PDB file of C-alpha atoms in Angstrom:
ATOM      1  CA  ASP A   1      -9.166 -34.008  36.120  1.00  0.00           C
ATOM      2  CA  GLN A   2      -7.126 -31.114  34.800  1.00  0.00           C
ATOM      3  CA  GLN A   3      -3.453 -31.660  35.448  1.00  0.00           C
ATOM      4  CA  VAL A   4      -2.483 -28.353  33.837  1.00  0.00           C
ATOM      5  CA  LYS A   5      -4.543 -25.286  34.661  1.00  0.00           C
ATOM      6  CA  GLN A   6      -4.594 -21.809  33.249  1.00  0.00           C
ATOM      7  CA  ASN A   7      -7.099 -19.975  35.374  1.00  0.00           C
ATOM      8  CA  SER A   8      -7.223 -16.745  33.380  1.00  0.00           C
ATOM      9  CA  PRO A   9      -9.211 -17.201  30.149  1.00  0.00           C
ATOM     10  CA  SER A  10      -8.118 -13.782  28.966  1.00  0.00           C
ATOM     11  CA  LEU A  11      -5.651 -11.024  29.773  1.00  0.00           C
ATOM     12  CA  SER A  12      -5.493  -7.482  28.427  1.00  0.00           C
ATOM     13  CA  VAL A  13      -2.185  -5.588  28.519  1.00  0.00           C
ATOM     14  CA  GLN A  14      -1.100  -2.261  27.157  1.00  0.00           C
ATOM     15  CA  GLU A  15       1.521  -2.248  24.424  1.00  0.00           C
ATOM     16  CA  GLY A  16       5.016  -1.813  25.850  1.00  0.00           C
ATOM     17  CA  ARG A  17       4.079  -3.195  29.267  1.00  0.00           C
ATOM     18  CA  ILE A  18       4.858  -6.606  30.720  1.00  0.00           C
ATOM     19  CA  SER A  19       2.472  -9.516  30.096  1.00  0.00           C
ATOM     20  CA  ILE A  20       2.459 -12.262  32.712  1.00  0.00           C
ATOM     21  CA  LEU A  21       0.656 -15.494  31.946  1.00  0.00           C
ATOM     22  CA  ASN A  22       0.265 -18.057  34.695  1.00  0.00           C
ATOM     23  CA  CYS A  23      -0.016 -21.821  34.768  1.00  0.00           C
ATOM     24  CA  ASP A  24      -0.447 -24.341  37.595  1.00  0.00           C
ATOM     25  CA  TYR A  25      -0.005 -28.087  37.492  1.00  0.00           C
ATOM     26  CA  THR A  26      -0.779 -30.983  39.779  1.00  0.00           C
ATOM     27  CA  ASN A  27       1.343 -33.851  38.456  1.00  0.00           C
ATOM     28  CA  SER A  28       4.745 -33.848  40.160  1.00  0.00           C
ATOM     29  CA  MET A  29       6.037 -36.304  37.552  1.00  0.00           C
ATOM     30  CA  PHE A  30       6.031 -33.655  34.834  1.00  0.00           C
ATOM     31  CA  ASP A  31       9.658 -33.024  33.868  1.00  0.00           C
ATOM     32  CA  TYR A  32       9.369 -30.535  31.050  1.00  0.00           C
ATOM     33  CA  PHE A  33       7.126 -27.545  30.484  1.00  0.00           C
ATOM     34  CA  LEU A  34       6.383 -25.677  27.301  1.00  0.00           C
ATOM     35  CA  TRP A  35       4.514 -22.597  26.178  1.00  0.00           C
ATOM     36  CA  TYR A  36       2.749 -22.464  22.853  1.00  0.00           C
ATOM     37  CA  LYS A  37       1.261 -19.526  21.013  1.00  0.00           C
ATOM     38  CA  LYS A  38      -1.747 -19.950  18.768  1.00  0.00           C
ATOM     39  CA  TYR A  39      -3.350 -17.648  16.251  1.00  0.00           C
ATOM     40  CA  PRO A  40      -6.877 -18.321  14.918  1.00  0.00           C
ATOM     41  CA  ALA A  41      -7.073 -21.002  12.226  1.00  0.00           C
ATOM     42  CA  GLU A  42      -3.439 -21.996  12.798  1.00  0.00           C
ATOM     43  CA  GLY A  43      -1.727 -24.717  14.764  1.00  0.00           C
ATOM     44  CA  PRO A  44       0.031 -24.042  18.074  1.00  0.00           C
ATOM     45  CA  THR A  45       3.569 -22.717  17.641  1.00  0.00           C
ATOM     46  CA  PHE A  46       6.295 -23.550  20.119  1.00  0.00           C
ATOM     47  CA  LEU A  47       7.475 -20.498  22.031  1.00  0.00           C
ATOM     48  CA  ILE A  48       9.728 -21.433  24.927  1.00  0.00           C
ATOM     49  CA  SER A  49      10.300 -24.315  27.315  1.00  0.00           C
ATOM     50  CA  ILE A  50      11.893 -25.131  30.640  1.00  0.00           C
ATOM     51  CA  SER A  51      13.177 -28.298  32.210  1.00  0.00           C
ATOM     52  CA  SER A  52      12.034 -29.169  35.713  1.00  0.00           C
ATOM     53  CA  ILE A  53      15.636 -28.915  36.932  1.00  0.00           C
ATOM     54  CA  LYS A  54      15.741 -25.205  36.144  1.00  0.00           C
ATOM     55  CA  ASP A  55      13.827 -22.250  37.522  1.00  0.00           C
ATOM     56  CA  LYS A  56      14.232 -19.791  34.685  1.00  0.00           C
ATOM     57  CA  ASN A  57      14.721 -19.769  30.949  1.00  0.00           C
ATOM     58  CA  GLU A  58      14.995 -16.662  28.825  1.00  0.00           C
ATOM     59  CA  ASP A  59      14.721 -16.143  25.084  1.00  0.00           C
ATOM     60  CA  GLY A  60      14.609 -12.574  23.893  1.00  0.00           C
ATOM     61  CA  ARG A  61      11.455 -10.901  25.147  1.00  0.00           C
ATOM     62  CA  PHE A  62      10.163 -14.172  26.607  1.00  0.00           C
ATOM     63  CA  THR A  63      11.069 -15.579  30.007  1.00  0.00           C
ATOM     64  CA  VAL A  64       9.568 -18.609  31.688  1.00  0.00           C
ATOM     65  CA  PHE A  65       9.814 -19.060  35.455  1.00  0.00           C
ATOM     66  CA  LEU A  66       9.234 -22.352  37.225  1.00  0.00           C
ATOM     67  CA  ASN A  67       8.433 -22.720  40.924  1.00  0.00           C
ATOM     68  CA  LYS A  68       8.440 -26.471  41.528  1.00  0.00           C
ATOM     69  CA  SER A  69       7.458 -26.290  45.176  1.00  0.00           C
ATOM     70  CA  ALA A  70       4.354 -24.323  44.236  1.00  0.00           C
ATOM     71  CA  LYS A  71       3.811 -26.318  41.030  1.00  0.00           C
ATOM     72  CA  HIS A  72       3.523 -23.039  39.207  1.00  0.00           C
ATOM     73  CA  LEU A  73       5.051 -21.544  36.115  1.00  0.00           C
ATOM     74  CA  SER A  74       4.681 -18.213  34.425  1.00  0.00           C
ATOM     75  CA  LEU A  75       5.522 -16.678  31.078  1.00  0.00           C
ATOM     76  CA  HIS A  76       6.707 -13.084  31.011  1.00  0.00           C
ATOM     77  CA  ILE A  77       6.654 -11.074  27.813  1.00  0.00           C
ATOM     78  CA  VAL A  78       8.396  -7.729  27.914  1.00  0.00           C
ATOM     79  CA  PRO A  79       7.828  -5.409  26.232  1.00  0.00           C
ATOM     80  CA  SER A  80       4.471  -6.595  24.900  1.00  0.00           C
ATOM     81  CA  GLN A  81       3.839  -5.964  21.228  1.00  0.00           C
ATOM     82  CA  PRO A  82       0.624  -6.018  19.144  1.00  0.00           C
ATOM     83  CA  GLY A  83       1.770  -9.200  17.387  1.00  0.00           C
ATOM     84  CA  ASP A  84       1.785 -10.957  20.750  1.00  0.00           C
ATOM     85  CA  SER A  85      -2.024 -10.956  20.748  1.00  0.00           C
ATOM     86  CA  ALA A  86      -2.889 -14.667  20.581  1.00  0.00           C
ATOM     87  CA  VAL A  87      -3.950 -17.596  22.729  1.00  0.00           C
ATOM     88  CA  TYR A  88      -1.130 -18.962  24.890  1.00  0.00           C
ATOM     89  CA  PHE A  89      -1.149 -22.585  25.976  1.00  0.00           C
ATOM     90  CA  CYS A  90       0.850 -23.991  28.825  1.00  0.00           C
ATOM     91  CA  ALA A  91       1.818 -27.637  28.311  1.00  0.00           C
ATOM     92  CA  ALA A  92       3.660 -30.280  30.302  1.00  0.00           C
ATOM     93  CA  ARG A  93       5.409 -33.534  29.485  1.00  0.00           C
ATOM     94  CA  GLN A  94       6.068 -36.586  31.602  1.00  0.00           C
ATOM     95  CA  GLY A  95       9.128 -38.499  30.523  1.00  0.00           C
ATOM     96  CA  GLY A  96      11.310 -38.097  27.438  1.00  0.00           C
ATOM     97  CA  GLY A  97       9.781 -40.885  25.459  1.00  0.00           C
ATOM     98  CA  ALA A  98       6.881 -40.777  23.055  1.00  0.00           C
ATOM     99  CA  ASP A  99       4.468 -39.308  25.571  1.00  0.00           C
ATOM    100  CA  GLY A 100       2.248 -36.547  24.401  1.00  0.00           C
ATOM    101  CA  LEU A 101       1.784 -33.174  26.011  1.00  0.00           C
ATOM    102  CA  THR A 102      -0.867 -32.256  28.554  1.00  0.00           C
ATOM    103  CA  PHE A 103      -2.262 -28.835  27.788  1.00  0.00           C
ATOM    104  CA  GLY A 104      -4.009 -26.144  29.774  1.00  0.00           C
ATOM    105  CA  LYS A 105      -7.114 -24.444  28.374  1.00  0.00           C
ATOM    106  CA  GLY A 106      -5.198 -21.419  27.181  1.00  0.00           C
ATOM    107  CA  THR A 107      -5.155 -17.708  27.965  1.00  0.00           C
ATOM    108  CA  HIS A 108      -6.206 -15.195  25.339  1.00  0.00           C
ATOM    109  CA  LEU A 109      -3.711 -12.325  25.503  1.00  0.00           C
ATOM    110  CA  ILE A 110      -4.875  -9.033  24.041  1.00  0.00           C
ATOM    111  CA  ILE A 111      -2.311  -6.287  23.572  1.00  0.00           C
ATOM    112  CA  GLN A 112      -3.941  -2.886  23.467  1.00  0.00           C
ATOM    113  CA  PRO A 113      -2.290   0.002  21.606  1.00  0.00           C
TER     114      PRO A 113
ATOM    115  CA  ASP B   1       8.200 -26.700   2.680  1.00  0.00           C
ATOM    116  CA  THR B   2       5.774 -26.903   5.580  1.00  0.00           C
ATOM    117  CA  ALA B   3       7.156 -28.994   8.440  1.00  0.00           C
ATOM    118  CA  VAL B   4       3.880 -30.692   9.439  1.00  0.00           C
ATOM    119  CA  SER B   5       1.106 -30.565   6.892  1.00  0.00           C
ATOM    120  CA  GLN B   6      -2.383 -31.957   7.235  1.00  0.00           C
ATOM    121  CA  THR B   7      -5.233 -32.145   4.761  1.00  0.00           C
ATOM    122  CA  PRO B   8      -7.952 -31.159   4.383  1.00  0.00           C
ATOM    123  CA  LYS B   9      -8.084 -27.922   6.363  1.00  0.00           C
ATOM    124  CA  TYR B  10     -11.878 -28.005   6.505  1.00  0.00           C
ATOM    125  CA  LEU B  11     -14.148 -31.031   6.334  1.00  0.00           C
ATOM    126  CA  VAL B  12     -17.948 -30.947   6.455  1.00  0.00           C
ATOM    127  CA  THR B  13     -19.728 -34.270   6.388  1.00  0.00           C
ATOM    128  CA  GLN B  14     -22.936 -35.992   7.400  1.00  0.00           C
ATOM    129  CA  MET B  15     -23.454 -38.215  10.395  1.00  0.00           C
ATOM    130  CA  GLY B  16     -22.664 -41.841   9.741  1.00  0.00           C
ATOM    131  CA  ASN B  17     -20.060 -41.166   7.062  1.00  0.00           C
ATOM    132  CA  ASP B  18     -16.463 -42.399   7.146  1.00  0.00           C
ATOM    133  CA  LYS B  19     -13.695 -39.869   6.615  1.00  0.00           C
ATOM    134  CA  SER B  20      -9.906 -39.598   6.740  1.00  0.00           C
ATOM    135  CA  ILE B  21      -7.504 -36.803   7.606  1.00  0.00           C
ATOM    136  CA  LYS B  22      -3.956 -37.029   6.312  1.00  0.00           C
ATOM    137  CA  CYS B  23      -0.782 -35.821   8.005  1.00  0.00           C
ATOM    138  CA  GLU B  24       2.802 -35.696   6.798  1.00  0.00           C
ATOM    139  CA  GLN B  25       5.955 -34.376   8.456  1.00  0.00           C
ATOM    140  CA  ASN B  26       9.291 -33.669   6.772  1.00  0.00           C
ATOM    141  CA  LEU B  27      11.294 -33.058   9.952  1.00  0.00           C
ATOM    142  CA  GLY B  28      12.650 -36.555  10.298  1.00  0.00           C
ATOM    143  CA  HIS B  29      10.906 -36.935  13.666  1.00  0.00           C
ATOM    144  CA  ASP B  30      10.300 -40.440  14.952  1.00  0.00           C
ATOM    145  CA  THR B  31       6.984 -39.812  16.712  1.00  0.00           C
ATOM    146  CA  MET B  32       3.715 -38.406  15.433  1.00  0.00           C
ATOM    147  CA  TYR B  33       0.534 -37.508  17.291  1.00  0.00           C
ATOM    148  CA  TRP B  34      -3.092 -36.631  16.842  1.00  0.00           C
ATOM    149  CA  TYR B  35      -4.671 -34.073  19.155  1.00  0.00           C
ATOM    150  CA  LYS B  36      -8.306 -32.991  19.371  1.00  0.00           C
ATOM    151  CA  GLN B  37      -9.396 -29.490  20.337  1.00  0.00           C
ATOM    152  CA  ASP B  38     -13.013 -29.610  21.405  1.00  0.00           C
ATOM    153  CA  SER B  39     -15.588 -26.856  21.757  1.00  0.00           C
ATOM    154  CA  LYS B  40     -14.192 -25.970  25.180  1.00  0.00           C
ATOM    155  CA  LYS B  41     -10.828 -25.333  23.531  1.00  0.00           C
ATOM    156  CA  PHE B  42      -9.068 -28.168  25.363  1.00  0.00           C
ATOM    157  CA  LEU B  43      -6.246 -29.736  23.383  1.00  0.00           C
ATOM    158  CA  LYS B  44      -6.208 -33.428  24.222  1.00  0.00           C
ATOM    159  CA  ILE B  45      -3.976 -36.148  22.899  1.00  0.00           C
ATOM    160  CA  MET B  46      -5.650 -38.984  21.018  1.00  0.00           C
ATOM    161  CA  PHE B  47      -2.808 -41.095  19.683  1.00  0.00           C
ATOM    162  CA  SER B  48       0.907 -41.196  19.232  1.00  0.00           C
ATOM    163  CA  TYR B  49       2.906 -43.389  16.868  1.00  0.00           C
ATOM    164  CA  ASN B  50       6.567 -44.161  17.420  1.00  0.00           C
ATOM    165  CA  ASN B  51       8.363 -46.248  14.824  1.00  0.00           C
ATOM    166  CA  LYS B  52       5.034 -47.555  13.540  1.00  0.00           C
ATOM    167  CA  GLU B  53       3.871 -48.627  16.977  1.00  0.00           C
ATOM    168  CA  LEU B  54       0.894 -47.149  18.755  1.00  0.00           C
ATOM    169  CA  ILE B  55       2.147 -45.788  22.038  1.00  0.00           C
ATOM    170  CA  ILE B  56      -0.815 -43.952  23.508  1.00  0.00           C
ATOM    171  CA  ASN B  57      -4.535 -44.354  23.034  1.00  0.00           C
ATOM    172  CA  GLU B  58      -6.336 -42.041  25.416  1.00  0.00           C
ATOM    173  CA  THR B  59      -9.692 -43.825  25.673  1.00  0.00           C
ATOM    174  CA  VAL B  60     -10.640 -42.684  22.211  1.00  0.00           C
ATOM    175  CA  PRO B  61     -13.619 -44.533  20.670  1.00  0.00           C
ATOM    176  CA  ASN B  62     -12.557 -47.327  18.373  1.00  0.00           C
ATOM    177  CA  ARG B  63     -14.325 -45.526  15.523  1.00  0.00           C
ATOM    178  CA  PHE B  64     -11.083 -43.568  15.377  1.00  0.00           C
ATOM    179  CA  SER B  65      -8.108 -45.427  13.963  1.00  0.00           C
ATOM    180  CA  PRO B  66      -4.656 -44.039  13.206  1.00  0.00           C
ATOM    181  CA  LYS B  67      -2.792 -45.467  10.240  1.00  0.00           C
ATOM    182  CA  SER B  68       0.913 -44.930   9.708  1.00  0.00           C
ATOM    183  CA  PRO B  69       2.235 -46.196   6.359  1.00  0.00           C
ATOM    184  CA  ASP B  70       5.709 -44.901   7.234  1.00  0.00           C
ATOM    185  CA  LYS B  71       7.543 -42.737   9.758  1.00  0.00           C
ATOM    186  CA  ALA B  72       6.614 -39.518   7.967  1.00  0.00           C
ATOM    187  CA  HIS B  73       2.867 -40.093   7.802  1.00  0.00           C
ATOM    188  CA  LEU B  74       0.113 -40.582  10.342  1.00  0.00           C
ATOM    189  CA  ASN B  75      -3.420 -40.554   8.968  1.00  0.00           C
ATOM    190  CA  LEU B  76      -6.583 -40.504  11.036  1.00  0.00           C
ATOM    191  CA  HIS B  77      -9.577 -42.564   9.935  1.00  0.00           C
ATOM    192  CA  ILE B  78     -12.954 -41.969  11.501  1.00  0.00           C
ATOM    193  CA  ASN B  79     -15.866 -44.350  10.955  1.00  0.00           C
ATOM    194  CA  SER B  80     -19.564 -43.697  11.532  1.00  0.00           C
ATOM    195  CA  LEU B  81     -19.099 -40.027  12.311  1.00  0.00           C
ATOM    196  CA  GLU B  82     -21.182 -38.538  15.117  1.00  0.00           C
ATOM    197  CA  LEU B  83     -22.159 -34.940  15.883  1.00  0.00           C
ATOM    198  CA  GLY B  84     -19.847 -34.966  18.900  1.00  0.00           C
ATOM    199  CA  ASP B  85     -16.861 -35.624  16.666  1.00  0.00           C
ATOM    200  CA  SER B  86     -17.039 -32.039  15.442  1.00  0.00           C
ATOM    201  CA  ALA B  87     -13.789 -30.414  16.538  1.00  0.00           C
ATOM    202  CA  VAL B  88     -10.433 -29.250  15.293  1.00  0.00           C
ATOM    203  CA  TYR B  89      -7.919 -32.060  14.895  1.00  0.00           C
ATOM    204  CA  PHE B  90      -4.195 -31.300  15.043  1.00  0.00           C
ATOM    205  CA  CYS B  91      -1.378 -33.496  13.893  1.00  0.00           C
ATOM    206  CA  ALA B  92       2.034 -33.055  15.556  1.00  0.00           C
ATOM    207  CA  SER B  93       5.476 -34.608  15.535  1.00  0.00           C
ATOM    208  CA  SER B  94       8.489 -34.798  17.826  1.00  0.00           C
ATOM    209  CA  GLN B  95      11.822 -36.541  18.248  1.00  0.00           C
ATOM    210  CA  THR B  96      12.058 -38.893  21.207  1.00  0.00           C
ATOM    211  CA  GLY B  97      14.423 -37.634  23.887  1.00  0.00           C
ATOM    212  CA  ALA B  98      14.845 -34.205  22.330  1.00  0.00           C
ATOM    213  CA  ASN B  99      14.071 -31.247  24.553  1.00  0.00           C
ATOM    214  CA  TYR B 100      12.450 -28.951  22.099  1.00  0.00           C
ATOM    215  CA  GLY B 101       8.900 -28.206  21.267  1.00  0.00           C
ATOM    216  CA  TYR B 102       6.647 -30.496  19.365  1.00  0.00           C
ATOM    217  CA  THR B 103       5.712 -29.206  15.914  1.00  0.00           C
ATOM    218  CA  PHE B 104       2.032 -28.936  15.090  1.00  0.00           C
ATOM    219  CA  GLY B 105       0.155 -28.839  11.825  1.00  0.00           C
ATOM    220  CA  SER B 106      -2.361 -26.094  11.127  1.00  0.00           C
ATOM    221  CA  GLY B 107      -5.373 -28.199  12.028  1.00  0.00           C
ATOM    222  CA  THR B 108      -8.408 -29.735  10.335  1.00  0.00           C
ATOM    223  CA  ARG B 109     -11.793 -28.352  11.317  1.00  0.00           C
ATOM    224  CA  LEU B 110     -14.259 -31.228  11.142  1.00  0.00           C
ATOM    225  CA  THR B 111     -17.954 -30.393  11.168  1.00  0.00           C
ATOM    226  CA  VAL B 112     -20.467 -33.222  11.330  1.00  0.00           C
ATOM    227  CA  VAL B 113     -24.015 -32.254  10.337  1.00  0.00           C
TER     228      VAL B 113
END
């Protein structure tokens, strides 16, 4: 049973435009959400996160929005750049202890020139 | 000065063999993890170690055994390798209670032939 879902396997966006990656979750006990970026043959790299008590977190070109009632979060990248082409994973954590992360299947973002 | 390093990066071996993957982190984190990314690209947690104690074991076959000689190392031993064990294995670390992203290694691609 997938607790974290990314329903778009891939997304193509023109350079300079906004990229919006979506993520849904089912476990209401998740208290922290993270986005990771992954290039081929490399490990996931932490991008941005948001606590469940907030609805928005911004870091440069990256903004994450959380809608708890809808159990939905999204990552906005603006403006999109060629180096943003990668697989983006949504992840969630339950509790602040030594629990691991539950990941979605990832969305392959392709930035077209 | 890689934060989380794992070796080897690639491992090709025959069915029935026993192999180990090593992981070291120099971030001073108190928890380390092993994740498996299967052919469907799902990243799933296998184990976590906190202060030398196994915290999570997500129904992984007992052919897989994590070994942590100290807080900075978490090695993964796999006995009697099977074809279905072929995957990419990622080591990661985090600090309990800290609200920042977990740090991942670059992965070990295991191919069982």
